[in-house]
Coordinates of C-alpha atoms in Angstrom, one line a residue:
X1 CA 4.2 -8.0 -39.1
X2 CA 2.5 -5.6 -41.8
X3 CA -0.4 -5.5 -39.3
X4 CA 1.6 -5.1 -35.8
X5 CA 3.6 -1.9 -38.0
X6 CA 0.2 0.3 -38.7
X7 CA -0.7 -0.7 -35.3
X8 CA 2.4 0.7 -34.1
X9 CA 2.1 3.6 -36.5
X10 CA -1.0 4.6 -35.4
X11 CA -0.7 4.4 -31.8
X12 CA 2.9 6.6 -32.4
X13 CA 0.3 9.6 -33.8
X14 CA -2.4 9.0 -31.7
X15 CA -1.7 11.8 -29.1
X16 CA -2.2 14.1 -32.0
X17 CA -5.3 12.4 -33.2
X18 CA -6.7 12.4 -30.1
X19 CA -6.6 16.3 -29.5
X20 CA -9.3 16.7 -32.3
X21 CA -10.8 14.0 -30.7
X22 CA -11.5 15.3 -27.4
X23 CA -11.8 19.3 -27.0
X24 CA -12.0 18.7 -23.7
X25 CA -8.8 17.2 -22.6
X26 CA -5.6 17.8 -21.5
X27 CA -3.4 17.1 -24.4
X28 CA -3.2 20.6 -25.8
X29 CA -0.7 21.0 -23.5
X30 CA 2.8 22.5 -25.1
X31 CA 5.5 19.5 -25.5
X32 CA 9.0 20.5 -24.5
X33 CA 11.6 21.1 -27.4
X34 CA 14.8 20.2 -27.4
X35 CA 17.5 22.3 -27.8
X36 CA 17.1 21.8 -31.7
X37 CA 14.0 22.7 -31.7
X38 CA 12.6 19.3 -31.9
X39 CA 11.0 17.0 -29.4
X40 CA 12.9 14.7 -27.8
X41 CA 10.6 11.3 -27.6
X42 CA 10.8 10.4 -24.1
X43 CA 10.0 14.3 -23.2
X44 CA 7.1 14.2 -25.6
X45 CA 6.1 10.8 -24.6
X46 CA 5.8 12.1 -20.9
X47 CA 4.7 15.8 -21.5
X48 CA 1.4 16.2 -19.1
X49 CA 2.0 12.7 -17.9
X50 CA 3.7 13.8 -14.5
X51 CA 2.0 10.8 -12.2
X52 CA 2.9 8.4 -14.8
X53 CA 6.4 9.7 -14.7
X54 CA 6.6 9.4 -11.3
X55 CA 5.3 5.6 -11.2
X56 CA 8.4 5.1 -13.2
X57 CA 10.8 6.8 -10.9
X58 CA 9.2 5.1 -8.2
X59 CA 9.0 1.6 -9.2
X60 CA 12.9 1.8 -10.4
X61 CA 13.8 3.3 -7.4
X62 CA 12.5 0.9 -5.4
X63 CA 14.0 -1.8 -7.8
X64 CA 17.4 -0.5 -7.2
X65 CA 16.7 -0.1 -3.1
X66 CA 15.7 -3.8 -3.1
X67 CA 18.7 -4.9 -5.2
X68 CA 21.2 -2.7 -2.4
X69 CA 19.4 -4.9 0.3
X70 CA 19.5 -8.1 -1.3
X71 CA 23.2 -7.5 -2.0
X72 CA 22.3 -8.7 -6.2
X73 CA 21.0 -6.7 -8.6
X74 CA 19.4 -10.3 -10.2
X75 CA 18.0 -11.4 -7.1
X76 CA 16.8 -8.7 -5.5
X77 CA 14.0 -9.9 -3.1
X78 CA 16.6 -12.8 -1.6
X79 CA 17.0 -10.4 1.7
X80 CA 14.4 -11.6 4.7
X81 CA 13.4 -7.8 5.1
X82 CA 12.7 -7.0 1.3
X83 CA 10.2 -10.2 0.9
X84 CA 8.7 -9.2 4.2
X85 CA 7.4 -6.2 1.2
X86 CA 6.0 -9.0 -0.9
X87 CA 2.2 -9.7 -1.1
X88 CA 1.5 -12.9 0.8
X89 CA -1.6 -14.1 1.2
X90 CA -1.1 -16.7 3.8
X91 CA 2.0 -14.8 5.2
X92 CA -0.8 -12.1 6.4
X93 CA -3.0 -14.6 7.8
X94 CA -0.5 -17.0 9.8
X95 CA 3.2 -15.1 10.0
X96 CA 2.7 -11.4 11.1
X97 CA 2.9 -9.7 7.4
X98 CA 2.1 -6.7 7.3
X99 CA -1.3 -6.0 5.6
X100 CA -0.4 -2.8 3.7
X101 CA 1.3 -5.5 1.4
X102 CA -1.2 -5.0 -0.8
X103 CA 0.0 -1.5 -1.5
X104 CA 3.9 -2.5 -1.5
X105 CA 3.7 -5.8 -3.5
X106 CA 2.6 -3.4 -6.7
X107 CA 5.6 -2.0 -6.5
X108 CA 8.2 -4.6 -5.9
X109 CA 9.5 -6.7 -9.4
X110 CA 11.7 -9.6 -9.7
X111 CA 14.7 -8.9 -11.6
X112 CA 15.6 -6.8 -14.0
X113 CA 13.2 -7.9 -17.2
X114 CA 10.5 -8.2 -14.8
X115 CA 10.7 -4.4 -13.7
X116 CA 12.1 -2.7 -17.4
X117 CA 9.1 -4.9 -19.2
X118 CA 5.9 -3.1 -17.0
X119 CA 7.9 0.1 -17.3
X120 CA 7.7 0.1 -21.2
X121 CA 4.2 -1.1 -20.9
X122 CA 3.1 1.9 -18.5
X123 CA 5.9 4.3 -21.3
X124 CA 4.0 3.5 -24.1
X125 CA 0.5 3.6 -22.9
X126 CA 0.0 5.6 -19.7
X127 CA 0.8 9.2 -20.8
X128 CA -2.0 9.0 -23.1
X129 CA -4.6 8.0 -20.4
X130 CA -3.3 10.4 -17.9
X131 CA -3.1 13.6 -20.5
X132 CA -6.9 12.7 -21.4
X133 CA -7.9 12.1 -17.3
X134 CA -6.2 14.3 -15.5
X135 CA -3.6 13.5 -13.2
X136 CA -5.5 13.1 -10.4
X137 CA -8.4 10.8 -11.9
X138 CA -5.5 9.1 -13.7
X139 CA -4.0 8.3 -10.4
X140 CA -6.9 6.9 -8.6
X141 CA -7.5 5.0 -11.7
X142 CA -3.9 3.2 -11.1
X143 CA -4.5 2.8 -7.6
X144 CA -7.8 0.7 -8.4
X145 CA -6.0 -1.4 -10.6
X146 CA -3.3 -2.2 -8.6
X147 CA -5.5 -3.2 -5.6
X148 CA -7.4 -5.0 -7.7
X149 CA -4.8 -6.8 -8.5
X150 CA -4.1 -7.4 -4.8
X151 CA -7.4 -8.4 -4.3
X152 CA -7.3 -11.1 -6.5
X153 CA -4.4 -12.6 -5.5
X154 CA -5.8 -12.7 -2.0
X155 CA -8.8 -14.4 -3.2
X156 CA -7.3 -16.8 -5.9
X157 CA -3.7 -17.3 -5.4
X158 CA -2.9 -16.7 -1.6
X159 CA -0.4 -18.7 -0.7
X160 CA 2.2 -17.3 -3.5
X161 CA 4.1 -14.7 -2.5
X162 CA 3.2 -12.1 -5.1
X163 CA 5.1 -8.6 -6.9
X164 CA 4.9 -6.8 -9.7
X165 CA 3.0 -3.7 -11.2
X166 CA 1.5 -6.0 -14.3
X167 CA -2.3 -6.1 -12.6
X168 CA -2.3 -2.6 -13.2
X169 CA -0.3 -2.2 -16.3
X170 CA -3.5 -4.4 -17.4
X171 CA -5.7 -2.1 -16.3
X172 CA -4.4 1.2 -17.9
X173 CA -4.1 -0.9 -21.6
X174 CA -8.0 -1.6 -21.1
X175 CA -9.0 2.5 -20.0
X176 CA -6.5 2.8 -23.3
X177 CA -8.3 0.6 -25.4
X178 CA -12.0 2.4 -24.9
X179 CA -10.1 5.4 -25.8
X180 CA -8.7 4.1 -29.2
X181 CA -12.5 2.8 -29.4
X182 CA -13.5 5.9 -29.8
X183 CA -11.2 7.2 -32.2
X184 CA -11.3 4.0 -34.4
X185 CA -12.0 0.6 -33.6
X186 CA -9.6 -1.2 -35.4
X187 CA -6.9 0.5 -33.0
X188 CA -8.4 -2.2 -31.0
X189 CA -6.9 -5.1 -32.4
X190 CA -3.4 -4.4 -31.3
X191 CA -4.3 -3.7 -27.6
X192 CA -7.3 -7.3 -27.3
X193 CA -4.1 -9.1 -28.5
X194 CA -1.9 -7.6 -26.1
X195 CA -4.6 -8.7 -23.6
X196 CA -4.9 -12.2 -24.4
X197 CA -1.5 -13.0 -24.9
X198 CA -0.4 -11.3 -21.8
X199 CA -3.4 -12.9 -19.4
X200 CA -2.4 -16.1 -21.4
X201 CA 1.6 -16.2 -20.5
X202 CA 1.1 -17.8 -16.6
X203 CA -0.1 -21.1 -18.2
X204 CA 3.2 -21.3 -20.6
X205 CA 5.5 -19.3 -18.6
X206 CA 6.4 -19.8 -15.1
X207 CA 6.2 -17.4 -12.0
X208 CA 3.8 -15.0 -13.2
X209 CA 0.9 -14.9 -11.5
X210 CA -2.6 -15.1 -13.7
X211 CA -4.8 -13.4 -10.7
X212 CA -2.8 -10.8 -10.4
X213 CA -3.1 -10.1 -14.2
X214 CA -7.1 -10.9 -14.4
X215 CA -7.9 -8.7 -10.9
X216 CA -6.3 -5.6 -12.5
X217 CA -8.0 -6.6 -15.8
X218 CA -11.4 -6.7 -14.4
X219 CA -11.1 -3.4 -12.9
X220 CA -9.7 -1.7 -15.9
X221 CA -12.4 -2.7 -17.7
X222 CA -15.4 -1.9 -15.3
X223 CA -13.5 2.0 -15.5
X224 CA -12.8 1.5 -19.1
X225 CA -16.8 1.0 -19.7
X226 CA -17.8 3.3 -17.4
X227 CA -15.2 6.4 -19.2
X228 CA -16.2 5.1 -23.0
X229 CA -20.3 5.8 -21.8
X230 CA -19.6 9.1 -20.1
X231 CA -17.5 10.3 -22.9
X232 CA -20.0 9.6 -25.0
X233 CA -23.0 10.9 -23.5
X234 CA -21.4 14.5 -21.8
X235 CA -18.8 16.8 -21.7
X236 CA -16.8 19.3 -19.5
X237 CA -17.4 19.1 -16.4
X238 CA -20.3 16.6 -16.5
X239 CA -18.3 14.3 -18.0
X240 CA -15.7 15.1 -15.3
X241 CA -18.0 14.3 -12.5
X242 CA -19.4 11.3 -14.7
X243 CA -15.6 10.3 -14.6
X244 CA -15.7 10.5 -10.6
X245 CA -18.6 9.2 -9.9
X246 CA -16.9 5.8 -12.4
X247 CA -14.3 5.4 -9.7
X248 CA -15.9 5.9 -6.9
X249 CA -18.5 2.8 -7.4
X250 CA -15.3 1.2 -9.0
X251 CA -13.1 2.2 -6.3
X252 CA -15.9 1.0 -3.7
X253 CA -16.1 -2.1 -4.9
X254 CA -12.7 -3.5 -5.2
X255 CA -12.4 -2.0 -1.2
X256 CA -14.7 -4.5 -0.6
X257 CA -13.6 -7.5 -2.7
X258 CA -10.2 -6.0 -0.8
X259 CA -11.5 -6.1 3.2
X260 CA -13.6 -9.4 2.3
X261 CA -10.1 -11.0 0.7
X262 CA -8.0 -10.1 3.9
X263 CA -10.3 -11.0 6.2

């Protein structure tokens, strides 16, 4: 517990640390006070972040659409034209779903913990990615992940119907972790626990599904290498293109793994 507190700790003042970190970055940005005076945390949790606040309007938004359709705010993917929405592997291939599942399944969840559990994930860790990316590197970053995640369950898991934004949740802790990297390694630990015990709940748990989890993994980490190079060998603007030129072989690939999976 001693250890999981100055893990906390730290990654509570890391926005700070992280401006003398990278001169470079967005963080310097001013943080909203509240009427006080002070920060509010949710406002200075989400200052500069304003794709990652968006990814939590949308994903709630379509939680709460989904639970109006299914008529239960428990069971919200019971009604015929919400699972429709659901990645399905072999639905694509044999019963008429639509193939832009792979964009929609992302954002469906299954119930309540399902949806408020990724959303504190992408709370606590995305505002710190997207402050340090930019918001529109951030977002194609996310958008990797989550097809990635897509991808995989095409490939390893198609015959389960398939939601949830955890693939790239995964992928935004690993661009996260190279970040802390840099700063300290022994942020690390925290985050490579997180990891493991997270890619290690299917097998104890039931109804979450692994590829999902491992395909947004592998992509995070292929950007997460990629960023912890460039930031270290360039800065300003090459290390912006450096940054591009990461997700567009990134983003390439899993396009590929994509078309070859829905094939």
């Amino acid at each position: 517990m001693g250890l999981a507190r100055r893990w906390v700790s730290s990654f509570l003042r890391s926005p700070g640390r992280y401006r003398q970190t990278m001169s470079d970055s967005s963080l310097s940005q001013p943080v909203p006070r509240s009427p006080k005076g002070q920060p509010g945390f949710f406002r200075r949790q989400l200052a500069g972040a304003p794709v990652t606040a968006g990814i939590l309007v949308l994903c709630t938004a379509v939680y709460l659409l989904t639970a109006a359709l299914s008529g239960s705010f428990m069971d919200n993917l019971r009604a015929p034209d919400v699972m429709r929405f659901t990645l399905y592997g072999d639905g694509i291939a044999h019963f008429g779903f639509p193939a832009w599942t792979v964009v929609t399944g992302p954002l469906l969840h299954s119930g309540p913990v399902h949806l408020m559990s990724n959303m504190l994930l992408v709370f606590l860790a995305a505002p710190q990615v997207e402050r340090d990316w930019g918001s529109v590197r951030y977002l194609l970053m996310v958008s990797i992940c989550a097809l990635a995640s897509s991808a995989a369950v095409l490939t390893w898991s198609p015959d389960l119907p398939t939601v949830g934004f955890s693939g790239a949740v995964l992928g935004i802790w690993m661009v996260l972790g190279a970040q802390f990297y840099l700063i300290d390694p022994k942020l690390v630990r925290g985050i490579l626990v997180f990891v493991v015990v997270t890619l290690a709940m299917p097998f104890y748990v039931g109804g979450i599904s692994w590829s999902a989890h491992l395909g947004g993994m592998l992509a995070g980490f292929a950007i997460a290498v990629g960023w912890y190079i460039a930031s270290r060998r360039s800065v300003g603007t090459t290390r912006d293109r450096a940054l591009y030129a990461v997700l567009a072989v990134v983003g390439a690939a899993v396009l590929a793994w994509l078309a070859l999976a829905a094939s």
